[in-house]
C-alpha positions as MATLAB code, in Angstrom:
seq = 'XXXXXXXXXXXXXXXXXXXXXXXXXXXXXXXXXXXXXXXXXXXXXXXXXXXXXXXXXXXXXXXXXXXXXXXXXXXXXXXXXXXXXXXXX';
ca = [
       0.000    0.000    0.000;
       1.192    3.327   -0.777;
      -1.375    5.453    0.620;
      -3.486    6.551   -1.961;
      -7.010    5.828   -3.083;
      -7.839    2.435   -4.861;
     -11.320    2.942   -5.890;
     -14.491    5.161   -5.278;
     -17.823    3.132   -4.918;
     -21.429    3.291   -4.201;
     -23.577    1.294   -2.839;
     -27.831    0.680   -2.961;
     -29.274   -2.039   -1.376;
     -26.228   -4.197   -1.212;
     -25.577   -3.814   -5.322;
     -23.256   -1.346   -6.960;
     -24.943    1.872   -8.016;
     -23.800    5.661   -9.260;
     -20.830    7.160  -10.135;
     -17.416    5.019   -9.018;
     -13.706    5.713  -10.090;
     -10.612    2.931  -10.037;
      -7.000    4.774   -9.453;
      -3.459    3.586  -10.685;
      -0.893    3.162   -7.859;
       0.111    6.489   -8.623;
      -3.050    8.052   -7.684;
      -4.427    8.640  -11.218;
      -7.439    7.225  -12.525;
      -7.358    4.148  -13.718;
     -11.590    4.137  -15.424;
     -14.378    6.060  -14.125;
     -17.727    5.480  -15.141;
     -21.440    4.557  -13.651;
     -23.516    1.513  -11.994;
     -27.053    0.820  -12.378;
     -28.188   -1.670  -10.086;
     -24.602   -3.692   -9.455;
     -24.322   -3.460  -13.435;
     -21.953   -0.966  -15.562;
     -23.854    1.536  -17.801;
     -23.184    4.409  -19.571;
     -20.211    6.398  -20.856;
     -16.623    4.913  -19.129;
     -13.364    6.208  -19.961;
     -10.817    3.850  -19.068;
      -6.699    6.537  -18.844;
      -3.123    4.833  -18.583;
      -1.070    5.621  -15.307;
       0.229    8.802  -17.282;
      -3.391   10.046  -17.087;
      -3.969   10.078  -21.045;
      -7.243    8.152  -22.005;
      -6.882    4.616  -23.258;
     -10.237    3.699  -23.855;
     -13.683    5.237  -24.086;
     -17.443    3.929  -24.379;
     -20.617    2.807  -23.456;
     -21.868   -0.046  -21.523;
     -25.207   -1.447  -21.157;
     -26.758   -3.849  -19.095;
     -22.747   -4.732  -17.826;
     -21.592   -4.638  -21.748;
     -19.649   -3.150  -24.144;
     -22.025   -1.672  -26.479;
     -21.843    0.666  -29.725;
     -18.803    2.594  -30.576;
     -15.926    2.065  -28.458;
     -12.690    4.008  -28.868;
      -8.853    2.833  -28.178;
      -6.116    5.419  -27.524;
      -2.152    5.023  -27.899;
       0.003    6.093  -25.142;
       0.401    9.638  -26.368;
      -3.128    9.633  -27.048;
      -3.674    9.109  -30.614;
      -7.019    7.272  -31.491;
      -5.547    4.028  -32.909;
      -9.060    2.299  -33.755;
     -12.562    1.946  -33.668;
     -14.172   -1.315  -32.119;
     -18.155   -1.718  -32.438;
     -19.641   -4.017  -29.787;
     -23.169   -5.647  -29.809;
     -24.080   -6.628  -26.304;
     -20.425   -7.233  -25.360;
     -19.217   -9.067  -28.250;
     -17.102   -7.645  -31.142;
     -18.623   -7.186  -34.246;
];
């Protein structure tokens, strides 16, 4: 342990729910996005240890769905992956 935050979480009713946020060891985020009834849903953005995005999307129902983006290091888009409940397509 070094101190700083490992994750940000709510809770409803026992089940993941709201806005929650995963940190490198460094202290920067690691993905931030939202639960809907212990489920991830939404936007997410998922950022190396350097803080530059790696990854951005939606989820539904816990999946990757539509459009998702995948960033180099420096933070060039190097492609675009379409998901249909989860699954590559």
């Amino acid at each position: 342990e070094n101190g700083e935050k490992a994750a940000e979480y709510s809770y409803r009713n026992g089940k993941l729910e709201g806005e929650v946020s995963s940190y490198h060891e460094n202290g920067k985020v690691d993905e931030a996005g939202r639960y809907e009834n212990d489920e991830q849903t939404g936007y997410w953005r998922e950022f190396y240890d350097t803080g530059i995005m790696k990854a951005e999307g939606n989820y539904a129902h816990g999946k990757k769905e539509g459009k998702w983006k995948e960033y180099d290091t420096a933070g060039h888009l190097l492609k675009t992956l379409t998901f249909v409940k989860g699954n590559q397509k």
